[in-house]
Amino acid sequence: MSTVTLEVAAGIGRVTLNRPERMNAIGTVLLRDLHAALTEAAERPDVSVILLCGAGRAFCAGDDLKEFDQQTRDDAAIRAHIAGIQQITHDLMFGSKIVVGAVHGFAVGGGFEWLLNCDLVVASDDLQAFFPEMDWGQFVTGGVTHLLPLAVGYQRAMELMLLGERQSAARLAELGLVNRVVPREALLDTAAELATVVAGKSRFSTGRLKRLMTVDLSDLLRRALDLEAVATIEAFGNPEAAERVARFATRKSS
């Protein structure tokens, strides 16, 4: 069974992270399936807007630490994994279709990054989002080194990435990182309503606006993705990362 599903109705392509037993943690197969689903949604003429959500208790719990040994078994594996992660940001941000995120439970690490890669975000009131990378000896990806300072300013962005403190949905709204906060039971309906409004707009105009905002005005997002990849490859290859991940896994299981 695919770890990501795509359902199309009324011009909306709903892409669902479907690995609930692992809280939709980012593994090799999920990256492959998500890229395939986003590519299909981008290419289908009957899809005007993409809605990204997660099944189960969380939107996405970040990198799957149970696969860390596999992801870091050699230089080629590290590079392939990081390339897969950055590819998702390319899929979400450099396409012509608006992406509406419906985010609940936890958006951790890469999950938080994917939240920031969406064009519009509806958050459930139970959402907790944070960056654990600095604790794990890893590095942020998803273009957030460019996107976060633009959204919240340099010091606040550094606070979010350095301290890794949990941010509530209400706090994310205060920071301007989500557009709506709703009860969990209203999440998907609200996101679908927002997607429907966007789908009623000119596809040419919305697509052109997105491209201008993400690509045409500056090449800094692409550069951030490239530089993050270099830093993350170095971090994954550093023995400290393996030690920190092992300590975290030990604490979590005890």
Coordinates of N, CA and C in Angstrom, one line a residue:
M1 N 0.8 -1.2 0.0 CA 0.0 0.0 0.0 C 0.9 1.2 0.0
S2 N 0.5 2.2 -0.8 CA 1.3 3.4 -0.9 C 1.3 4.2 0.4
T3 N 2.4 4.8 0.7 CA 2.5 5.7 1.9 C 1.9 7.1 1.7
V4 N 1.5 7.3 0.5 CA 0.9 8.6 0.1 C -0.2 8.3 -0.9
T5 N -1.4 8.9 -0.7 CA -2.5 8.7 -1.6 C -2.9 10.0 -2.3
L6 N -3.5 9.9 -3.5 CA -4.0 11.1 -4.2 C -5.4 10.8 -4.6
E7 N -6.3 11.7 -4.2 CA -7.7 11.6 -4.5 C -8.1 12.9 -5.2
V8 N -8.8 12.9 -6.3 CA -9.2 14.1 -7.0 C -10.7 14.2 -7.1
A9 N -11.2 15.4 -6.7 CA -12.7 15.7 -6.7 C -12.9 17.2 -6.8
A10 N -13.7 17.6 -7.7 CA -14.1 19.0 -7.9 C -12.9 19.9 -8.0
G11 N -11.9 19.4 -8.8 CA -10.7 20.3 -9.1 C -9.7 20.3 -8.0
I12 N -9.9 19.6 -6.9 CA -9.0 19.5 -5.8 C -8.3 18.2 -5.8
G13 N -6.9 18.2 -5.8 CA -6.2 17.0 -5.6 C -5.7 16.8 -4.2
R14 N -6.3 15.9 -3.4 CA -6.0 15.8 -2.0 C -4.9 14.8 -1.9
V15 N -3.7 15.2 -1.5 CA -2.5 14.4 -1.3 C -2.4 14.1 0.2
T16 N -2.5 12.9 0.6 CA -2.5 12.5 2.0 C -1.3 11.6 2.4
L17 N -0.5 12.1 3.3 CA 0.6 11.3 3.9 C -0.1 10.2 4.6
N18 N 0.2 8.9 4.3 CA -0.6 7.8 4.7 C 0.3 6.7 5.4
R19 N 1.0 7.2 6.4 CA 1.8 6.3 7.2 C 1.5 6.5 8.7
P20 N 0.3 6.3 9.0 CA -0.2 6.7 10.4 C 0.5 6.0 11.5
E21 N 0.9 4.7 11.2 CA 1.6 3.9 12.3 C 2.9 4.5 12.7
R22 N 3.5 5.4 11.8 CA 4.8 6.1 12.1 C 4.6 7.6 12.2
M23 N 3.3 8.0 12.4 CA 3.0 9.4 12.4 C 3.5 10.2 11.2
N24 N 3.4 9.5 10.0 CA 3.8 10.0 8.7 C 5.3 10.5 8.7
A25 N 6.1 9.8 9.5 CA 7.6 10.1 9.5 C 8.2 10.0 8.1
I26 N 9.2 10.8 7.9 CA 9.8 10.8 6.5 C 10.8 9.7 6.4
G27 N 10.4 8.8 5.6 CA 11.3 7.7 5.2 C 11.5 7.7 3.7
T28 N 12.4 6.8 3.2 CA 12.7 6.7 1.8 C 11.5 6.4 1.0
V29 N 10.6 5.5 1.4 CA 9.5 5.2 0.6 C 8.5 6.3 0.6
L30 N 8.2 6.9 1.7 CA 7.3 8.1 1.8 C 7.8 9.2 0.8
L31 N 9.1 9.5 0.8 CA 9.6 10.5 -0.1 C 9.3 10.2 -1.5
R32 N 9.6 9.0 -1.9 CA 9.3 8.5 -3.2 C 7.8 8.6 -3.6
D33 N 7.0 8.2 -2.7 CA 5.5 8.2 -3.0 C 5.0 9.6 -3.0
L34 N 5.5 10.5 -2.1 CA 5.0 11.8 -2.1 C 5.4 12.6 -3.4
H35 N 6.6 12.4 -3.8 CA 7.1 13.0 -5.1 C 6.2 12.5 -6.2
A36 N 5.9 11.3 -6.3 CA 5.1 10.7 -7.3 C 3.7 11.3 -7.3
A37 N 3.1 11.4 -6.1 CA 1.7 12.0 -6.0 C 1.7 13.4 -6.3
L38 N 2.7 14.2 -5.9 CA 2.7 15.6 -6.2 C 2.9 15.9 -7.7
T39 N 3.8 15.0 -8.3 CA 4.0 15.2 -9.7 C 2.8 14.9 -10.5
E40 N 2.0 13.8 -10.1 CA 0.8 13.5 -10.8 C -0.2 14.6 -10.6
A41 N -0.4 15.1 -9.4 CA -1.3 16.2 -9.2 C -1.0 17.4 -10.0
A42 N 0.3 17.7 -10.1 CA 0.7 18.9 -10.9 C 0.4 18.7 -12.4
E43 N 0.5 17.5 -12.9 CA 0.3 17.2 -14.3 C -1.1 17.0 -14.7
R44 N -2.0 16.6 -13.8 CA -3.4 16.3 -14.1 C -4.2 17.6 -14.5
P45 N -4.8 17.6 -15.6 CA -5.6 18.8 -16.0 C -6.8 19.0 -15.2
D46 N -7.3 17.9 -14.5 CA -8.5 18.0 -13.7 C -8.2 18.5 -12.3
V47 N -6.9 18.8 -12.0 CA -6.6 19.3 -10.7 C -6.2 20.8 -10.8
S48 N -6.9 21.6 -10.1 CA -6.6 23.1 -10.1 C -5.8 23.5 -8.8
V49 N -6.1 22.8 -7.7 CA -5.4 23.1 -6.4 C -5.1 21.8 -5.8
I50 N -3.9 21.8 -5.1 CA -3.4 20.6 -4.3 C -3.7 20.9 -2.8
L51 N -4.3 19.9 -2.2 CA -4.5 20.0 -0.7 C -3.6 18.9 -0.1
L52 N -2.8 19.3 0.8 CA -1.8 18.4 1.4 C -2.2 18.2 2.9
C53 N -2.3 16.9 3.3 CA -2.7 16.6 4.7 C -2.1 15.3 5.1
G54 N -2.3 14.9 6.3 CA -1.8 13.7 6.9 C -2.8 12.8 7.5
A55 N -2.7 11.5 7.4 CA -3.6 10.6 8.1 C -3.2 10.3 9.5
G56 N -4.1 10.0 10.3 CA -3.8 9.6 11.7 C -3.6 10.7 12.7
R57 N -2.7 10.5 13.6 CA -2.6 11.5 14.7 C -1.7 12.7 14.4
A58 N -1.0 12.7 13.3 CA -0.1 13.8 13.0 C 0.0 14.1 11.5
F59 N 0.3 15.3 11.2 CA 0.6 15.7 9.8 C 1.9 15.0 9.4
C60 N 3.0 15.2 10.1 CA 4.3 14.6 9.8 C 5.2 14.8 11.0
A61 N 5.7 13.7 11.5 CA 6.6 13.7 12.7 C 8.1 13.9 12.4
G62 N 8.4 14.3 11.1 CA 9.8 14.6 10.8 C 10.5 13.3 10.3
D63 N 11.8 13.4 10.3 CA 12.6 12.3 9.7 C 12.4 11.1 10.6
D64 N 12.3 9.9 9.9 CA 12.1 8.7 10.6 C 13.5 8.2 11.2
L65 N 13.6 8.4 12.5 CA 14.9 8.0 13.1 C 15.2 6.5 13.1
K66 N 14.2 5.7 12.9 CA 14.4 4.3 12.8 C 15.1 3.9 11.5
E67 N 15.1 4.8 10.5 CA 15.7 4.6 9.2 C 17.1 5.3 9.2
F68 N 17.5 5.9 10.3 CA 18.7 6.8 10.2 C 19.9 6.0 9.8
D69 N 20.1 4.7 10.3 CA 21.2 3.9 9.9 C 21.2 3.6 8.4
Q70 N 20.0 3.4 7.9 CA 19.9 3.1 6.4 C 20.1 4.4 5.6
Q71 N 19.6 5.5 6.1 CA 19.8 6.8 5.4 C 21.3 7.2 5.4
T72 N 22.1 6.8 6.4 CA 23.5 7.2 6.5 C 24.5 6.1 6.3
R73 N 24.1 5.0 5.6 CA 25.0 3.9 5.5 C 26.2 4.2 4.7
D74 N 26.1 5.1 3.7 CA 27.3 5.6 3.0 C 27.0 7.0 2.4
D75 N 27.9 7.5 1.7 CA 27.8 8.9 1.2 C 26.7 8.9 0.2
A76 N 26.6 7.9 -0.7 CA 25.5 7.9 -1.7 C 24.1 7.9 -1.1
A77 N 24.0 7.1 0.0 CA 22.7 7.0 0.7 C 22.3 8.4 1.3
I78 N 23.3 9.0 1.9 CA 23.0 10.3 2.5 C 22.6 11.3 1.4
R79 N 23.3 11.4 0.3 CA 23.0 12.3 -0.7 C 21.6 12.1 -1.3
A80 N 21.3 10.8 -1.5 CA 20.0 10.4 -2.1 C 18.9 10.8 -1.2
H81 N 19.1 10.6 0.1 CA 18.0 11.0 1.1 C 17.8 12.5 1.1
I82 N 18.9 13.3 1.2 CA 18.7 14.7 1.2 C 18.2 15.3 -0.1
A83 N 18.6 14.7 -1.2 CA 18.0 15.1 -2.5 C 16.5 14.8 -2.5
G84 N 16.1 13.7 -1.9 CA 14.7 13.4 -1.9 C 13.9 14.4 -1.1
I85 N 14.5 14.8 0.1 CA 13.8 15.8 0.9 C 13.7 17.1 0.2
Q86 N 14.7 17.6 -0.4 CA 14.7 18.9 -1.1 C 13.8 18.9 -2.3
Q87 N 13.7 17.7 -2.9 CA 12.8 17.6 -4.1 C 11.4 17.9 -3.8
I88 N 11.0 17.5 -2.6 CA 9.6 17.8 -2.2 C 9.3 19.3 -2.1
T89 N 10.3 20.0 -1.6 CA 10.1 21.5 -1.6 C 10.0 22.0 -3.1
H90 N 10.8 21.5 -4.0 CA 10.7 21.9 -5.4 C 9.3 21.5 -5.9
D91 N 8.8 20.4 -5.5 CA 7.4 20.0 -6.0 C 6.4 20.9 -5.4
L92 N 6.5 21.3 -4.2 CA 5.5 22.1 -3.5 C 5.5 23.6 -3.9
M93 N 6.7 24.1 -4.1 CA 6.9 25.5 -4.3 C 7.2 26.0 -5.7
F94 N 7.7 25.1 -6.6 CA 8.1 25.6 -7.9 C 7.1 25.1 -9.0
G95 N 6.0 24.5 -8.6 CA 5.0 24.2 -9.5 C 4.0 25.3 -9.7
S96 N 3.1 25.2 -10.7 CA 2.2 26.3 -11.0 C 0.9 26.2 -10.2
K97 N 0.7 25.2 -9.4 CA -0.6 25.0 -8.7 C -0.5 25.4 -7.2
I98 N -1.5 26.1 -6.7 CA -1.5 26.5 -5.3 C -1.6 25.2 -4.5
V99 N -0.9 25.2 -3.4 CA -0.9 24.1 -2.4 C -1.5 24.7 -1.1
V100 N -2.6 24.0 -0.7 CA -3.2 24.4 0.6 C -2.9 23.2 1.6
G101 N -2.3 23.6 2.7 CA -1.9 22.6 3.7 C -3.0 22.5 4.8
A102 N -3.4 21.3 5.2 CA -4.3 21.0 6.3 C -3.4 20.3 7.3
V103 N -3.0 21.0 8.4 CA -2.0 20.5 9.2 C -2.5 20.3 10.7
H104 N -2.3 19.1 11.2 CA -2.8 18.8 12.5 C -1.8 18.0 13.4
G105 N -2.1 17.9 14.7 CA -1.2 17.0 15.5 C 0.2 17.5 15.7
F106 N 1.1 17.0 14.9 CA 2.5 17.4 15.0 C 3.0 17.7 13.6
A107 N 3.8 18.8 13.4 CA 4.5 19.1 12.2 C 5.9 19.3 12.7
V108 N 6.8 18.3 12.6 CA 8.1 18.3 13.3 C 9.2 18.3 12.2
G109 N 10.2 19.1 12.3 CA 11.3 19.0 11.4 C 10.9 19.2 10.0
G110 N 11.1 18.2 9.2 CA 10.6 18.2 7.8 C 9.1 18.5 7.6
G111 N 8.3 18.0 8.6 CA 6.9 18.3 8.6 C 6.6 19.8 8.7
F112 N 7.4 20.4 9.6 CA 7.2 21.9 9.8 C 7.7 22.6 8.5
E113 N 8.7 22.1 7.9 CA 9.2 22.7 6.7 C 8.2 22.6 5.6
W114 N 7.5 21.4 5.5 CA 6.5 21.3 4.5 C 5.3 22.2 4.7
L115 N 5.0 22.4 6.0 CA 4.0 23.4 6.3 C 4.4 24.8 5.7
L116 N 5.6 25.2 5.9 CA 6.1 26.4 5.4 C 6.2 26.5 3.9
N117 N 6.2 25.3 3.3 CA 6.3 25.3 1.8 C 4.9 25.4 1.1
C118 N 3.8 25.3 1.9 CA 2.5 25.5 1.4 C 2.2 26.9 1.1
D119 N 1.3 27.2 0.2 CA 0.9 28.6 -0.2 C -0.1 29.1 0.8
L120 N -1.0 28.3 1.3 CA -1.9 28.7 2.3 C -2.0 27.5 3.3
V121 N -2.2 27.8 4.6 CA -2.2 26.7 5.6 C -3.4 26.9 6.6
V122 N -4.1 25.8 6.7 CA -5.1 25.7 7.7 C -4.6 24.8 8.8
A123 N -4.6 25.2 10.0 CA -4.0 24.4 11.2 C -5.1 24.1 12.1
S124 N -5.1 22.9 12.6 CA -6.0 22.5 13.7 C -5.5 23.0 15.0
D125 N -6.4 23.2 15.9 CA -6.0 23.9 17.2 C -5.2 23.0 18.1
D126 N -5.0 21.7 17.7 CA -4.1 20.8 18.5 C -2.7 20.7 17.9
L127 N -2.4 21.6 16.9 CA -1.1 21.5 16.2 C 0.1 21.9 17.1
Q128 N 1.1 21.1 17.1 CA 2.4 21.5 17.7 C 3.5 21.4 16.6
A129 N 4.3 22.4 16.4 CA 5.3 22.4 15.4 C 6.6 22.9 16.0
F130 N 7.7 22.2 15.6 CA 9.0 22.6 16.1 C 10.1 21.9 15.2
F131 N 11.3 22.5 15.4 CA 12.5 22.0 14.7 C 13.4 21.3 15.7
P132 N 13.6 20.0 15.6 CA 14.5 19.3 16.5 C 15.9 19.1 15.9
E133 N 16.2 19.7 14.8 CA 17.5 19.4 14.1 C 18.7 19.7 14.9
M134 N 18.7 20.8 15.6 CA 19.9 21.3 16.3 C 20.2 20.4 17.5
D135 N 19.1 19.7 18.0 CA 19.3 18.7 19.1 C 19.8 17.4 18.5
W136 N 19.5 17.1 17.3 CA 19.8 15.8 16.7 C 21.1 15.9 15.9
G137 N 21.8 17.0 15.9 CA 23.0 17.1 15.1 C 22.8 17.1 13.7
Q138 N 21.6 17.5 13.2 CA 21.2 17.6 11.8 C 21.1 19.0 11.4
F139 N 20.3 19.2 10.3 CA 20.3 20.6 9.7 C 18.9 20.8 9.1
V140 N 18.4 22.0 9.1 CA 17.1 22.3 8.5 C 17.2 22.2 7.0
T141 N 16.1 21.9 6.4 CA 16.0 21.8 5.0 C 14.7 22.5 4.5
G142 N 14.3 22.2 3.3 CA 13.0 22.8 2.8 C 13.0 24.3 2.5
G143 N 14.2 24.8 2.4 CA 14.3 26.3 2.1 C 14.0 27.2 3.3
V144 N 13.9 26.6 4.5 CA 13.4 27.5 5.6 C 14.5 28.5 6.0
T145 N 15.7 28.3 5.7 CA 16.7 29.3 6.0 C 16.5 30.6 5.2
H146 N 15.8 30.5 4.1 CA 15.3 31.7 3.4 C 13.9 32.1 3.7
L147 N 13.0 31.1 3.8 CA 11.6 31.4 4.0 C 11.3 32.0 5.4
L148 N 11.9 31.4 6.5 CA 11.5 31.9 7.8 C 11.9 33.3 8.1
P149 N 13.2 33.7 7.8 CA 13.5 35.1 8.0 C 12.6 36.1 7.3
L150 N 12.2 35.7 6.1 CA 11.3 36.6 5.3 C 9.9 36.7 6.1
A151 N 9.5 35.6 6.7 CA 8.2 35.6 7.3 C 8.2 36.2 8.7
V152 N 9.2 36.0 9.5 CA 9.2 36.4 10.9 C 10.3 37.3 11.3
G153 N 11.3 37.5 10.5 CA 12.5 38.3 10.9 C 13.6 37.4 11.3
Y154 N 14.8 37.9 11.3 CA 16.0 37.2 11.5 C 16.1 36.5 12.9
Q155 N 15.9 37.4 14.0 CA 16.0 36.8 15.3 C 14.9 35.8 15.7
R156 N 13.7 36.1 15.2 CA 12.6 35.1 15.5 C 12.9 33.8 14.7
A157 N 13.4 33.9 13.5 CA 13.7 32.7 12.7 C 14.8 31.9 13.4
M158 N 15.8 32.6 13.9 CA 16.9 31.9 14.6 C 16.4 31.3 15.9
E159 N 15.5 31.9 16.6 CA 14.9 31.4 17.8 C 14.2 30.0 17.5
L160 N 13.4 30.1 16.4 CA 12.6 28.9 16.0 C 13.6 27.7 15.7
M161 N 14.6 28.0 14.9 CA 15.5 26.9 14.4 C 16.5 26.5 15.5
L162 N 17.0 27.5 16.3 CA 18.0 27.1 17.3 C 17.4 26.4 18.5
L163 N 16.4 27.0 19.1 CA 15.9 26.5 20.4 C 15.0 25.3 20.2
G164 N 14.3 25.2 19.1 CA 13.5 24.0 18.8 C 12.3 23.9 19.7
E165 N 11.8 25.1 20.2 CA 10.6 25.0 21.1 C 9.3 24.8 20.4
R166 N 8.4 24.1 21.1 CA 7.2 23.7 20.5 C 6.3 25.0 20.3
Q167 N 5.7 25.1 19.1 CA 4.9 26.2 18.8 C 3.5 25.7 18.6
S168 N 2.5 26.4 19.3 CA 1.1 26.0 19.1 C 0.5 26.6 17.9
A169 N -0.6 26.1 17.5 CA -1.3 26.7 16.3 C -1.6 28.2 16.5
A170 N -2.0 28.5 17.7 CA -2.3 30.0 18.0 C -1.0 30.8 17.8
R171 N 0.1 30.3 18.3 CA 1.4 31.0 18.2 C 1.8 31.1 16.7
L172 N 1.6 30.0 15.9 CA 2.0 30.1 14.5 C 1.1 31.1 13.8
A173 N -0.1 31.3 14.2 CA -1.0 32.3 13.6 C -0.5 33.7 14.0
E174 N -0.1 33.9 15.2 CA 0.5 35.2 15.6 C 1.7 35.5 14.8
L175 N 2.5 34.5 14.5 CA 3.8 34.7 13.7 C 3.5 34.9 12.2
G176 N 2.3 34.7 11.8 CA 1.9 34.8 10.4 C 2.3 33.6 9.6
L177 N 2.5 32.4 10.2 CA 2.9 31.2 9.5 C 1.8 30.3 9.1
V178 N 0.6 30.5 9.6 CA -0.6 29.8 9.2 C -1.7 30.8 9.0
N179 N -2.7 30.5 8.1 CA -3.7 31.4 7.7 C -5.0 31.2 8.5
R180 N -5.3 30.0 9.0 CA -6.5 29.8 9.7 C -6.2 28.8 10.8
V181 N -6.8 28.9 12.0 CA -6.8 27.9 13.1 C -8.2 27.5 13.4
V182 N -8.5 26.2 13.3 CA -9.8 25.7 13.4 C -9.8 24.5 14.3
P183 N -11.0 24.1 14.9 CA -11.0 22.8 15.6 C -10.6 21.6 14.7
R184 N -10.1 20.6 15.3 CA -9.6 19.5 14.5 C -10.7 18.9 13.6
E185 N -11.9 18.8 14.1 CA -13.0 18.2 13.3 C -13.4 19.1 12.1
A186 N -13.0 20.3 12.1 CA -13.3 21.2 11.0 C -12.1 21.4 10.0
L187 N -11.0 20.7 10.3 CA -9.8 21.0 9.5 C -9.9 20.7 8.1
L188 N -10.3 19.5 7.7 CA -10.3 19.2 6.3 C -11.4 19.9 5.5
D189 N -12.6 20.1 6.2 CA -13.6 20.9 5.5 C -13.2 22.3 5.2
T190 N -12.5 22.9 6.2 CA -12.1 24.3 6.1 C -11.0 24.4 5.0
A191 N -10.1 23.5 5.0 CA -9.1 23.5 4.0 C -9.7 23.3 2.6
A192 N -10.6 22.4 2.5 CA -11.3 22.1 1.2 C -12.1 23.3 0.7
E193 N -12.7 24.0 1.7 CA -13.4 25.3 1.3 C -12.4 26.3 0.8
L194 N -11.3 26.5 1.4 CA -10.3 27.4 1.0 C -9.8 27.0 -0.4
A195 N -9.5 25.7 -0.6 CA -9.0 25.2 -1.9 C -10.1 25.4 -3.0
T196 N -11.3 25.3 -2.6 CA -12.4 25.5 -3.6 C -12.4 27.0 -4.1
V197 N -12.3 27.9 -3.1 CA -12.2 29.3 -3.5 C -11.1 29.6 -4.5
V198 N -9.9 29.0 -4.1 CA -8.8 29.2 -5.0 C -9.0 28.6 -6.4
A199 N -9.6 27.4 -6.4 CA -9.9 26.7 -7.6 C -10.8 27.5 -8.6
G200 N -11.6 28.4 -8.0 CA -12.5 29.2 -8.8 C -11.8 30.4 -9.4
K201 N -10.6 30.7 -9.0 CA -9.8 31.8 -9.6 C -9.2 31.3 -11.0
S202 N -8.7 32.3 -11.7 CA -8.0 32.0 -12.9 C -6.8 31.1 -12.7
R203 N -6.7 29.9 -13.3 CA -5.5 29.1 -13.1 C -4.3 29.8 -13.6
F204 N -4.4 30.5 -14.7 CA -3.3 31.2 -15.3 C -2.8 32.2 -14.3
S205 N -3.7 33.0 -13.7 CA -3.3 34.1 -12.8 C -2.7 33.6 -11.5
T206 N -3.3 32.6 -10.9 CA -2.8 32.1 -9.7 C -1.4 31.4 -9.9
G207 N -1.3 30.7 -11.0 CA 0.0 30.0 -11.3 C 1.1 31.0 -11.6
R208 N 0.7 32.1 -12.3 CA 1.7 33.1 -12.6 C 2.1 33.8 -11.4
L209 N 1.2 34.1 -10.5 CA 1.5 34.8 -9.2 C 2.4 33.9 -8.4
K210 N 2.2 32.6 -8.3 CA 3.0 31.7 -7.5 C 4.4 31.7 -8.1
R211 N 4.5 31.6 -9.4 CA 5.9 31.5 -10.0 C 6.6 32.8 -9.7
L212 N 6.0 33.9 -9.9 CA 6.7 35.2 -9.6 C 7.2 35.3 -8.2
M213 N 6.3 34.8 -7.2 CA 6.7 34.9 -5.8 C 7.8 33.9 -5.4
T214 N 7.8 32.8 -6.0 CA 8.8 31.7 -5.6 C 10.0 31.6 -6.5
V215 N 9.9 32.1 -7.7 CA 11.0 31.8 -8.7 C 11.5 33.1 -9.3
D216 N 10.6 33.9 -9.9 CA 11.0 35.0 -10.8 C 11.7 36.2 -10.0
L217 N 11.2 36.5 -8.8 CA 11.7 37.7 -8.1 C 13.1 37.5 -7.6
S218 N 13.5 36.2 -7.3 CA 14.8 36.0 -6.7 C 15.1 34.5 -6.9
D219 N 16.4 34.3 -6.9 CA 16.9 32.9 -7.0 C 17.4 32.4 -5.6
L220 N 17.0 33.2 -4.5 CA 17.5 32.9 -3.2 C 16.9 31.6 -2.6
L221 N 15.7 31.3 -3.0 CA 15.1 30.0 -2.5 C 15.8 28.8 -3.0
R222 N 16.1 28.8 -4.3 CA 16.9 27.7 -4.9 C 18.3 27.6 -4.3
R223 N 18.9 28.8 -4.1 CA 20.2 28.8 -3.5 C 20.2 28.2 -2.1
A224 N 19.1 28.6 -1.3 CA 19.0 28.1 0.0 C 18.9 26.6 0.0
L225 N 18.1 26.1 -0.9 CA 17.9 24.6 -1.0 C 19.2 23.9 -1.3
D226 N 20.0 24.5 -2.2 CA 21.3 23.9 -2.5 C 22.3 24.0 -1.3
L227 N 22.3 25.1 -0.6 CA 23.2 25.2 0.5 C 22.8 24.4 1.7
E228 N 21.5 24.3 1.9 CA 21.0 23.4 3.0 C 21.4 22.0 2.7
A229 N 21.3 21.6 1.5 CA 21.6 20.2 1.1 C 23.1 19.9 1.5
V230 N 24.0 20.9 1.1 CA 25.4 20.7 1.5 C 25.6 20.6 3.0
A231 N 24.9 21.5 3.7 CA 25.1 21.4 5.2 C 24.5 20.2 5.8
T232 N 23.4 19.7 5.3 CA 22.7 18.5 5.8 C 23.5 17.3 5.5
I233 N 24.1 17.2 4.3 CA 24.9 16.1 4.0 C 26.1 16.0 4.9
E234 N 26.7 17.1 5.2 CA 27.8 17.2 6.2 C 27.3 16.7 7.6
A235 N 26.1 17.2 8.0 CA 25.6 16.9 9.3 C 25.3 15.4 9.4
F236 N 24.7 14.8 8.4 CA 24.4 13.4 8.4 C 25.6 12.5 8.5
G237 N 26.7 13.0 7.8 CA 27.9 12.2 7.8 C 28.8 12.4 9.1
N238 N 28.4 13.3 9.9 CA 29.1 13.6 11.2 C 28.8 12.6 12.2
P239 N 29.8 11.9 12.8 CA 29.4 10.9 13.9 C 28.6 11.5 15.0
E240 N 28.7 12.8 15.3 CA 27.9 13.4 16.4 C 26.4 13.2 16.1
A241 N 25.9 13.2 14.8 CA 24.5 13.1 14.6 C 24.0 11.7 15.0
A242 N 24.8 10.7 14.6 CA 24.5 9.3 15.0 C 24.4 9.1 16.5
E243 N 25.3 9.8 17.2 CA 25.4 9.7 18.7 C 24.1 10.4 19.3
R244 N 23.8 11.5 18.8 CA 22.6 12.3 19.3 C 21.3 11.6 19.0
V245 N 21.2 11.0 17.8 CA 20.0 10.3 17.4 C 19.9 9.1 18.3
A246 N 21.0 8.4 18.6 CA 20.9 7.2 19.4 C 20.5 7.6 20.9
R247 N 21.0 8.7 21.4 CA 20.6 9.1 22.7 C 19.2 9.5 22.8
F248 N 18.7 10.1 21.8 CA 17.3 10.5 21.7 C 16.4 9.3 21.7
A249 N 16.8 8.3 20.8 CA 16.0 7.1 20.7 C 16.0 6.3 22.0
T250 N 17.1 6.3 22.7 CA 17.2 5.6 24.0 C 16.3 6.3 25.1
R251 N 16.3 7.6 25.1 CA 15.4 8.3 26.1 C 13.9 8.1 25.7
K252 N 13.6 8.0 24.4 CA 12.2 7.9 24.0 C 11.7 6.5 24.4
S253 N 12.6 5.5 24.3 CA 12.1 4.1 24.6 C 12.1 3.8 26.1
S254 N 12.8 4.6 26.9 CA 12.9 4.3 28.3 C 11.7 4.8 29.1

